[in-house]
Amino acid sequence: MLEPGSEETRVRDIATVRVDQIGGTIAALSDVVRTFGHIERRHMEIVADVFNLTVAEIRGIVSFYSDLRTEPTGKRHIRICQAEACQSVGGRELTAATASRLGIGLGETAADGSVSLEAVYCLGLCTSGPSATVDGRAVPFATVEALTE
Amino acid sequence: MSVAKVPRETLAIALGADELASELAQAGHEVVRTGSCGLCWAEPMIDIDGIAYGPVTDLADLEAARLGPVDTLPDLARQERRVFDRCGRADPFDYDPAWLCSQLERDPVEMIGEIEASGLRGRGGAGFPAHIKWRTVHDTPADQKYVIVNADEGDSGTFADRLIMEGDPFRLIEGMLLAGRAVGADKGIVYLRSEYPLAAEIFARAIASARNMGLLEAFDMELFVGAGAYICGEETSLLESLEGKRGEIRAKPPVPAIAGLFGKPTLVHNVITLCAVPDILESGGANYAALGVGASTGTMTFQLAGNVKKGALIELPFGVSLRALIEDWGGGTRSGRPVGAVQVGGPLGAYLKDEQLDTPMTYEALAAIGAGVGHGGIVVFDETVDLVLQAHYAFAFCAHESCGKCTPCRIGAVRGKETVEAFMASAQGDDELAIIRDLCDVMEQASLCQMGGMTPIPVRSALGLK
């Protein structure tokens, strides 16, 4: 018997809503990330069960899409655009300077979990780069100060 | 009471448009939230009683940002806005469906005839004639057909899909419904990338609004938000993703128009392609075809991006030169240094040098110099650009985004990246260039899709290889 409100019940509910939808597995896994911050092995097992797929199939989907993260982000999550339009206005330098200021590399989270730095490939703000997001909020004309303070 | 139009659009909001809207409302203006008109350099750009101001940083010193009457603003008035005519001018939800309803009575075969007469080609990158897809889906018997919108706008330097979905979502709804009517589909799906959360919110609201107006009774639609994968902009990868799988591309044939989503005939178009359809059906295919040059008919939504002073979306007939776009419209580089290279058409597009900038922007003229229009993105670099590093990035991006299905792309991109690194470290570099040349040939000729097949374009052009 599943406990109402338990993590397993919540994942099962999230997946069940999506089971007949177009792209349902991806939508369900995106919902798991939205709810729990990342996807754990036990979440994949539940989603696999609901969709009548193997855990390997679900893991294959998770590993394909960059939003379907399997590690938690830092408390503050910074994404810096690595694509060409931002490169043309100092995106590489911004990335290096931000990484150095935070003491972590691209794709890493600080040991204390306070901040994580991630690459993103185009935010559609290509006239106003370098672009970044901080906790999902768009930052055009990004500077090290704007991202780290 | 004076009316103040303030964009509710991702860039404008990031630059303070929401705060401006509140201040204007407090000051007694009637505030209307519109889309962006695409003059990104002027964001946040506001319109008070027909006078445009931008970029507005301080309402107390509005006059300093005065641009002039919006109706005669040269940066807008000199465009040929067929797709973006409404965008940025009004509240996108203030929509009258009368014209659309009248069009949905039209004869499907006659509608396809207008699309053929217009010469419309896909705006997502491949430039394939739209009417062939329409006729194929129309003529393929099936119990279910789909219209799928590719809004997985992942090319750096492009933002046209985002602007129209945030600023005039009903233009896309019109295009989908009209296409559905013409090809005999009753279900539409928009595949939107997750990097565009405001577009998702606005478009979802527009679908709900269309449903309330009774527009979705014969043709229903839904929004699907991706999960971060550039390759899902490739149409067969997108279909796999919509089927809930890894976005591994499919071999073609069969083409999606015959066997697409769940094996059913599927019309897959980029956002801007479908957004061109209402104007074509209203003003006539011949009228649309009168714009442009040769087989590059109609207008293109050029997006000026990167190191450019006045980055913007500029809708013009095909045929304008890159130099005119960058210098006359874009005002040159943002840094003030000379242009070093221009990448046209996204990460799979060519890096062009100064002597190539007089090339007219048409499918044919760009193809003749080994380049392509792509989705209309133009990324300007100044003279400090390191083209070897850009070639390295082209391979690295392909390695990062390859779906892994075919070997030339999966392995070739990694080897290419390593070989460019070896080239950078070597004194001579001839051996490495020979390997890169060879690798490019293999990727171009043997990859299953354009991800691997077109990565050689930026690599060769950046390195000056033939």
XYZ file of C-alpha atoms in Angstrom:
615
model
C 0.000 0.000 0.000
C 1.438 3.343 -1.051
C 1.502 6.057 1.495
C -0.337 9.139 0.221
C 2.107 12.019 -0.242
C 5.132 9.723 -0.194
C 7.796 10.285 -2.790
C 6.852 7.105 -4.597
C 3.201 8.139 -4.774
C 4.138 11.541 -6.106
C 6.360 10.134 -8.859
C 3.701 7.567 -9.731
C 1.075 10.324 -9.951
C 3.341 12.502 -12.090
C 3.946 9.633 -14.506
C 0.352 8.397 -14.561
C -0.941 11.786 -15.733
C 1.425 11.619 -18.704
C 1.044 7.991 -19.659
C -1.213 8.502 -22.689
C 0.223 11.839 -23.737
C 2.411 12.587 -26.724
C 6.026 12.540 -25.548
C 4.712 11.341 -22.204
C 7.923 9.790 -20.895
C 9.890 12.974 -21.507
C 7.147 15.149 -20.036
C 6.945 12.916 -16.952
C 10.710 12.929 -16.453
C 10.766 16.724 -16.898
C 8.090 16.917 -14.214
C 10.246 14.777 -11.906
C 13.107 17.246 -12.369
C 10.748 20.153 -11.715
C 9.470 18.521 -8.527
C 12.581 16.915 -7.061
C 15.361 18.924 -8.723
C 16.870 15.861 -10.384
C 16.095 12.257 -11.289
C 17.250 9.375 -9.131
C 17.443 5.705 -9.988
C 14.361 4.966 -7.871
C 12.388 7.605 -9.819
C 13.338 5.930 -13.082
C 12.141 2.584 -11.763
C 8.712 4.026 -10.969
C 8.407 5.856 -14.300
C 9.460 2.679 -16.121
C 6.803 0.726 -14.270
C 4.048 3.229 -15.061
C 4.971 3.390 -18.762
C 5.516 -0.361 -18.997
C 9.085 0.155 -20.184
C 12.368 -1.177 -18.879
C 14.531 0.893 -16.568
C 17.193 0.733 -19.293
C 14.820 2.411 -21.743
C 14.050 5.155 -19.257
C 17.738 5.571 -18.435
C 18.410 5.854 -22.170
C 15.925 8.698 -22.422
C 17.319 10.414 -19.329
C 20.868 10.268 -20.656
C 19.838 11.753 -24.001
C 18.266 15.026 -22.871
C 20.375 17.558 -21.017
C 17.464 18.891 -18.931
C 16.890 15.429 -17.446
C 19.631 15.822 -14.880
C 20.621 13.061 -12.492
C 22.570 15.276 -10.090
C 21.184 18.161 -8.067
C 22.139 21.672 -9.096
C 23.636 24.106 -6.645
C 21.442 26.404 -4.595
C 22.243 29.053 -7.163
C 22.252 27.670 -10.690
C 24.104 29.610 -13.364
C 23.983 28.712 -17.044
C 26.193 30.554 -19.524
C 25.599 30.389 -23.267
C 28.489 28.759 -25.113
C 27.203 29.256 -28.649
C 28.573 31.405 -31.469
C 26.590 34.635 -31.044
C 27.744 34.833 -27.440
C 31.300 33.789 -28.351
C 31.454 36.815 -30.659
C 30.972 39.166 -27.714
C 33.139 37.526 -25.078
C 31.201 34.456 -24.003
C 34.321 32.332 -23.671
C 36.042 34.939 -21.521
C 32.924 35.385 -19.382
C 32.724 31.629 -18.836
C 36.371 31.389 -17.817
C 36.175 34.401 -15.512
C 32.969 33.194 -13.855
C 34.390 29.712 -13.352
C 37.530 31.163 -11.837
C 35.565 33.483 -9.539
C 33.399 30.596 -8.342
C 36.262 28.145 -8.129
C 34.394 25.509 -10.155
C 34.488 24.387 -13.759
C 31.724 24.303 -16.332
C 29.402 21.441 -15.475
C 30.415 21.436 -11.807
C 28.743 22.205 -8.510
C 30.568 23.745 -5.553
C 31.433 21.221 -2.829
C 29.127 23.005 -0.375
C 26.286 22.901 -2.915
C 26.002 26.697 -2.963
C 26.369 27.189 -6.706
C 26.573 25.261 -9.960
C 27.778 26.334 -13.381
C 26.406 24.805 -16.543
C 26.769 25.278 -20.280
C 23.722 26.169 -22.322
C 23.584 26.361 -26.093
C 21.551 29.405 -27.080
C 18.908 31.213 -25.087
C 17.603 33.154 -28.091
C 18.986 36.441 -26.749
C 21.612 36.555 -29.484
C 21.542 40.327 -30.037
C 22.423 41.023 -26.440
C 25.123 38.594 -25.403
C 26.906 37.247 -23.680
C 23.766 35.685 -22.263
C 23.202 33.610 -19.200
C 20.510 32.565 -16.767
C 20.627 32.676 -12.993
C 18.051 30.372 -11.413
C 16.145 30.481 -14.681
C 16.100 34.287 -14.934
C 17.557 35.559 -18.219
C 20.626 37.787 -17.979
C 21.544 39.544 -21.232
C 24.833 41.500 -21.451
C 26.047 39.230 -18.661
C 29.104 40.115 -16.590
C 30.940 38.168 -13.899
C 29.488 40.566 -11.340
C 25.915 40.128 -12.566
C 26.265 36.349 -12.357
C 28.120 35.979 -9.087
C 26.859 38.777 -6.842
C -5.660 58.771 -21.269
C -2.444 58.023 -23.018
C -1.696 54.469 -24.108
C 1.719 52.977 -23.387
C 2.708 49.790 -25.196
C 5.384 47.808 -23.393
C 6.716 44.499 -24.688
C 6.127 41.357 -22.701
C 8.990 39.505 -24.322
C 11.964 37.662 -22.804
C 14.701 40.138 -23.727
C 12.684 43.273 -22.936
C 11.656 41.809 -19.574
C 15.255 40.889 -18.746
C 16.127 44.526 -19.456
C 13.405 45.927 -17.196
C 10.155 46.036 -19.200
C 7.998 44.727 -16.340
C 9.213 47.484 -14.014
C 8.621 50.090 -16.727
C 5.092 48.775 -17.229
C 4.317 49.159 -13.513
C 5.774 52.653 -13.382
C 3.822 53.721 -16.457
C 0.608 52.328 -14.984
C 1.247 54.188 -11.720
C 1.841 57.369 -13.685
C -1.667 57.009 -15.119
C -0.996 55.500 -18.535
C -3.152 52.739 -19.921
C -0.512 50.016 -20.320
C -0.853 47.446 -23.102
C 1.573 44.533 -23.045
C 2.565 43.682 -26.621
C 5.196 41.495 -28.199
C 8.531 42.878 -29.320
C 8.658 44.476 -32.750
C 12.096 42.892 -33.155
C 14.318 45.948 -32.771
C 16.216 44.194 -30.001
C 18.872 46.919 -29.793
C 16.149 49.316 -28.653
C 14.754 47.086 -25.909
C 13.104 47.864 -23.709
C 11.323 49.793 -26.444
C 8.061 51.401 -25.501
C 5.441 53.208 -27.536
C 3.518 56.032 -25.911
C 0.667 57.314 -28.051
C 2.449 56.304 -31.216
C 5.886 57.650 -30.305
C 8.611 55.059 -29.865
C 11.308 55.285 -27.225
C 14.204 52.936 -26.671
C 16.221 51.652 -25.051
C 14.352 53.097 -22.087
C 16.331 52.935 -18.871
C 14.750 55.801 -16.974
C 11.236 57.123 -17.479
C 12.275 60.453 -15.981
C 14.524 60.992 -18.963
C 12.310 59.530 -21.650
C 13.151 62.183 -24.237
C 16.765 61.002 -24.334
C 15.515 57.670 -25.665
C 13.065 59.130 -28.201
C 13.151 57.295 -31.533
C 10.205 59.009 -33.257
C 6.727 58.104 -34.508
C 6.498 54.331 -34.574
C 4.613 54.242 -37.889
C 7.408 55.974 -39.748
C 10.366 54.588 -37.826
C 12.802 53.803 -40.661
C 14.014 50.578 -39.024
C 10.450 49.265 -39.180
C 8.915 51.141 -42.119
C 11.675 50.022 -44.520
C 10.946 46.364 -43.788
C 8.459 44.191 -45.685
C 6.641 42.730 -42.717
C 4.451 39.900 -43.949
C 4.983 37.511 -41.041
C 5.689 40.060 -38.318
C 3.115 42.671 -39.377
C 1.138 42.380 -36.141
C 3.969 41.469 -33.811
C 4.744 44.207 -31.314
C 1.827 46.377 -32.322
C -0.951 45.084 -30.089
C -1.857 42.832 -27.191
C -1.443 39.393 -28.789
C -4.567 38.142 -27.040
C -6.717 40.883 -28.502
C -7.560 38.639 -31.432
C -10.483 38.674 -33.870
C -10.894 35.240 -35.480
C -13.283 36.368 -38.253
C -10.713 36.269 -41.068
C -9.384 32.887 -39.972
C -12.889 31.392 -39.796
C -13.645 32.582 -43.327
C -10.454 30.950 -44.617
C -11.223 27.616 -43.013
C -14.059 27.176 -45.514
C -11.652 27.133 -48.447
C -11.088 24.203 -50.737
C -7.961 22.247 -49.665
C -6.676 21.640 -53.182
C -7.075 25.313 -54.052
C -5.183 26.253 -50.868
C -2.295 23.958 -51.792
C -2.316 25.594 -55.231
C -1.775 28.998 -53.624
C 1.124 27.633 -51.569
C 2.647 26.243 -54.756
C 2.143 29.561 -56.565
C 3.819 31.389 -53.685
C 7.017 29.373 -54.052
C 7.205 29.139 -50.247
C 10.170 27.096 -49.037
C 10.865 25.823 -45.550
C 12.327 28.475 -43.273
C 13.851 26.055 -40.787
C 17.004 25.507 -42.765
C 16.536 23.004 -45.557
C 14.538 25.310 -47.844
C 12.399 22.495 -49.191
C 9.375 23.591 -51.278
C 6.417 23.636 -48.889
C 3.749 22.666 -51.407
C 5.373 19.291 -52.105
C 5.037 18.355 -48.434
C 1.460 19.660 -48.356
C 0.417 17.750 -51.449
C 2.097 14.560 -50.240
C 0.332 14.636 -46.877
C -2.931 15.549 -48.607
C -2.629 12.702 -51.113
C -1.545 9.996 -48.656
C -4.605 8.151 -47.380
C -4.651 7.653 -43.613
C -7.030 7.589 -40.662
C -4.890 10.159 -38.864
C -2.656 12.976 -40.091
C -0.629 15.504 -38.129
C 0.672 19.028 -38.482
C 3.822 19.434 -36.440
C 5.520 22.714 -35.778
C 9.247 22.652 -35.278
C 9.881 25.364 -32.672
C 13.102 23.745 -31.476
C 14.971 26.894 -32.490
C 18.463 25.883 -31.412
C 20.635 27.748 -33.929
C 22.749 30.378 -32.288
C 21.861 33.764 -33.731
C 18.197 32.958 -34.231
C 15.197 34.092 -32.253
C 12.439 34.592 -34.839
C 10.370 31.648 -33.587
C 10.616 32.918 -30.027
C 9.619 36.467 -30.997
C 6.545 35.419 -32.951
C 5.396 32.876 -30.359
C 5.732 35.478 -27.619
C 4.422 38.398 -29.646
C 1.837 37.012 -32.080
C 1.004 33.424 -31.126
C -2.226 33.573 -33.116
C -0.223 33.930 -36.313
C 1.143 30.438 -35.705
C -2.269 29.106 -34.688
C -3.656 30.480 -37.970
C -0.874 28.814 -39.956
C -1.464 25.482 -38.231
C -5.228 25.536 -38.698
C -4.935 26.537 -42.359
C -2.331 23.847 -43.014
C -4.487 21.305 -41.190
C -7.451 22.232 -43.357
C -5.393 21.948 -46.551
C -3.704 18.609 -45.845
C -6.599 16.984 -44.000
C -5.047 16.790 -40.547
C -7.031 17.275 -37.372
C -4.224 17.337 -34.844
C -1.352 19.758 -34.391
C 1.611 19.667 -32.059
C 4.123 22.413 -31.416
C 7.546 21.133 -30.346
C 9.089 24.002 -28.401
C 12.539 24.031 -26.826
C 12.736 24.295 -23.062
C 15.054 27.301 -23.215
C 12.008 29.438 -24.119
C 9.797 29.369 -21.012
C 7.939 32.616 -21.713
C 7.105 31.497 -25.253
C 5.721 28.285 -23.732
C 3.561 30.198 -21.275
C 2.214 32.631 -23.882
C 1.596 29.974 -26.507
C -0.168 27.663 -24.038
C -2.422 30.577 -23.121
C -3.086 31.270 -26.799
C -4.124 27.644 -27.359
C -6.532 27.891 -24.418
C -7.878 31.150 -25.791
C -8.331 29.640 -29.273
C -10.183 26.725 -27.694
C -12.492 29.129 -25.853
C -13.231 30.880 -29.145
C -14.290 27.524 -30.601
C -11.438 27.521 -33.113
C -10.139 24.081 -32.177
C -13.233 21.981 -32.797
C -12.168 20.535 -36.144
C -8.439 20.673 -35.448
C -7.000 20.375 -31.978
C -3.495 21.315 -30.963
C -1.128 20.963 -28.076
C 2.231 22.263 -26.955
C 5.109 19.940 -26.161
C 8.172 21.336 -24.430
C 11.444 19.549 -25.179
C 14.084 18.588 -22.657
C 17.280 20.060 -24.068
C 18.586 18.486 -27.277
C 19.686 20.474 -30.339
C 19.291 17.439 -32.570
C 15.539 17.392 -31.916
C 15.316 20.260 -34.400
C 16.015 17.607 -37.047
C 12.534 16.528 -38.071
C 12.851 12.781 -37.620
C 14.617 13.211 -34.269
C 11.765 15.501 -33.266
C 9.255 12.798 -34.196
C 11.106 10.213 -32.111
C 11.101 12.648 -29.215
C 7.346 13.201 -29.564
C 6.953 9.437 -29.418
C 8.638 9.624 -26.026
C 11.977 8.194 -27.058
C 15.590 9.261 -27.328
C 15.808 11.762 -30.164
C 17.766 9.469 -32.455
C 17.182 10.387 -36.057
C 15.464 8.083 -38.518
C 16.808 7.135 -41.893
C 14.801 8.634 -44.752
C 12.855 7.457 -46.730
C 10.119 7.192 -45.738
C 9.701 10.944 -45.455
C 7.496 12.194 -42.601
C 4.917 13.434 -45.116
C 4.191 9.758 -45.835
C 5.097 8.061 -42.548
C 5.814 10.505 -39.752
C 4.532 10.622 -36.193
C 3.426 7.108 -35.164
C 3.824 6.179 -38.837
C 1.100 8.590 -39.971
C 1.388 11.262 -42.694
C 2.832 14.298 -40.970
C 3.401 17.828 -42.163
C 6.456 19.129 -40.329
C 7.262 22.801 -40.715
C 9.299 25.415 -38.948
C 7.340 28.124 -37.107
C 8.117 30.865 -39.627
C 7.115 28.723 -42.618
C 3.645 28.242 -41.161
C 3.483 31.882 -40.079
C 3.967 32.906 -43.730
C 0.869 30.937 -44.753
C -1.848 33.402 -43.596
C -0.384 36.212 -45.718
C -0.036 33.904 -48.733
C -3.643 32.764 -48.492
C -4.892 36.280 -47.902
C -2.931 38.176 -50.534
C -2.475 35.286 -52.963
C 0.437 33.064 -53.859
C 1.364 35.170 -56.899
C 1.539 38.300 -54.787
C 3.918 36.594 -52.368
C 5.989 35.151 -55.203
C 6.456 38.641 -56.627
C 8.723 39.340 -53.662
C 12.259 38.025 -53.610
C 14.594 36.761 -56.316
C 14.162 33.743 -58.586
C 13.287 30.618 -56.609
C 13.863 32.466 -53.323
C 10.416 33.974 -53.093
C 8.757 36.047 -50.420
C 10.295 37.462 -47.300
C 12.867 36.094 -44.902
C 13.093 36.975 -41.245
C 16.781 37.810 -40.981
C 18.159 37.896 -37.480
C 21.180 40.095 -36.888
C 23.097 38.829 -33.910
C 26.432 38.546 -32.199
C 28.897 41.401 -32.425
C 26.561 43.872 -34.114
C 25.554 47.306 -32.920
C 21.858 47.087 -33.723
C 20.881 43.463 -33.333
C 17.358 42.915 -34.603
C 14.900 40.830 -36.516
C 14.579 42.332 -39.988
C 11.944 40.949 -42.346
C 12.820 41.697 -45.954
C 12.378 40.084 -49.355
C 15.160 37.684 -50.302
C 17.972 39.342 -52.222
C 19.293 41.904 -49.763
C 23.055 41.643 -49.362
C 24.737 40.575 -46.161
C 26.688 43.803 -46.197
C 23.517 45.878 -46.339
C 22.062 43.900 -43.459
C 25.159 44.220 -41.305
C 26.091 47.798 -42.124
C 22.864 49.614 -43.044
C 20.532 47.765 -40.699
C 22.956 46.576 -38.057
C 25.197 49.648 -37.882
C 28.375 47.535 -38.064
C 30.008 45.754 -35.174
C 29.190 46.478 -31.550
C 32.911 46.627 -30.738
C 33.511 49.174 -33.505
C 36.249 47.000 -35.015
C 36.070 45.790 -38.630
C 34.031 42.675 -39.379
C 36.231 39.565 -39.199
C 33.768 36.853 -40.187
C 30.040 36.301 -40.420
C 28.421 32.976 -39.738
C 25.197 32.631 -41.664
C 22.556 30.040 -40.878
C 23.420 28.742 -37.439
C 26.103 26.374 -36.158
C 25.987 24.364 -39.387
C 26.406 27.510 -41.483
C 29.465 28.871 -43.250
C 31.842 31.500 -41.925
C 31.981 34.165 -44.605
C 34.766 36.704 -45.049
C 34.533 40.360 -45.959
C 34.880 39.751 -49.701
C 31.792 37.493 -49.628
C 29.499 39.970 -47.903
C 28.065 41.372 -51.127
C 26.415 38.026 -51.764
C 22.644 38.485 -52.018
C 20.749 36.566 -49.386
C 19.024 33.947 -51.527
C 19.093 30.169 -51.333
C 20.832 29.984 -54.707
C 23.483 32.699 -54.262
C 24.511 31.359 -50.858
C 24.621 27.771 -52.141
C 26.931 28.956 -54.904
C 29.527 30.012 -52.304
C 29.097 26.882 -50.183
C 26.829 28.550 -47.649
C 23.128 28.487 -46.799
C 20.356 30.725 -45.504
C 19.458 28.290 -42.734
C 16.892 29.783 -40.396
C 18.069 33.302 -41.219
C 20.521 33.795 -38.374
C 23.473 36.092 -39.058
C 26.179 36.081 -36.410
C 28.755 38.831 -36.800
C 32.290 38.483 -35.431
C 34.801 41.302 -35.418
C 38.430 40.991 -36.535
C 39.492 39.443 -33.234
C 37.748 36.192 -34.192
C 39.971 33.114 -34.062
C 38.619 30.984 -36.880
C 40.604 27.921 -35.865
C 38.838 28.071 -32.533
C 35.517 28.381 -34.369
C 36.322 25.269 -36.418
C 37.136 23.508 -33.151
C 33.805 24.618 -31.743
C 31.922 23.350 -34.810
C 33.299 19.844 -34.201
C 32.863 20.127 -30.435
C 29.236 21.196 -30.810
C 28.563 18.294 -33.178
C 30.218 15.916 -30.719
C 28.077 17.318 -27.908
C 24.801 17.246 -29.829
C 25.217 14.198 -32.089
C 22.411 11.720 -31.497
C 24.942 8.917 -31.887
C 23.012 6.925 -34.442
C 25.506 7.056 -37.311
C 29.258 6.587 -37.068
C 30.510 9.457 -39.263
C 28.841 11.996 -36.999
C 29.303 10.249 -33.643
C 32.978 9.411 -34.106
C 33.887 11.954 -36.781
C 32.995 14.931 -34.629
C 35.153 13.704 -31.743
C 38.107 12.920 -34.007
C 37.647 16.265 -35.736
C 37.774 18.116 -32.450
C 40.924 16.250 -31.420
C 42.535 16.872 -34.790
C 41.879 20.619 -34.625
C 43.514 20.542 -31.181
C 46.523 18.754 -32.677
C 46.574 21.323 -35.482
C 46.661 24.163 -32.957
C 49.552 22.513 -31.129
C 51.606 21.672 -34.203
C 54.086 23.975 -35.897
C 53.283 22.973 -39.455
C 49.808 21.532 -39.367
C 49.664 20.131 -42.908
C 49.137 16.552 -41.749
C 46.299 17.568 -39.483
C 44.633 19.629 -42.208
C 44.759 16.635 -44.535
C 43.005 14.517 -41.909
C 40.391 17.212 -41.277
C 39.756 17.493 -44.994
C 39.269 13.751 -45.254
C 37.073 13.620 -42.175
C 34.885 16.401 -43.552
C 34.373 14.460 -46.774
C 33.332 11.349 -44.867
C 30.975 13.229 -42.548
C 29.411 15.119 -45.430
C 28.854 12.086 -47.605
C 28.057 9.372 -45.098
C 26.155 10.956 -42.212
C 22.497 10.085 -41.922
C 21.329 13.647 -41.298
C 22.496 17.220 -41.641
C 24.042 17.423 -38.178
C 27.037 15.390 -39.276
C 26.466 16.187 -42.941
C 26.747 19.945 -42.563
C 29.289 20.261 -39.740
C 31.983 20.307 -42.472
C 30.524 23.614 -43.732
C 31.618 25.787 -40.778
C 34.824 23.740 -40.405
C 35.956 24.103 -44.012
C 34.957 27.743 -44.308
C 36.642 28.660 -41.024
C 39.867 26.887 -41.984
C 39.782 28.037 -45.587
C 39.606 24.456 -46.907
C 37.951 23.790 -50.207
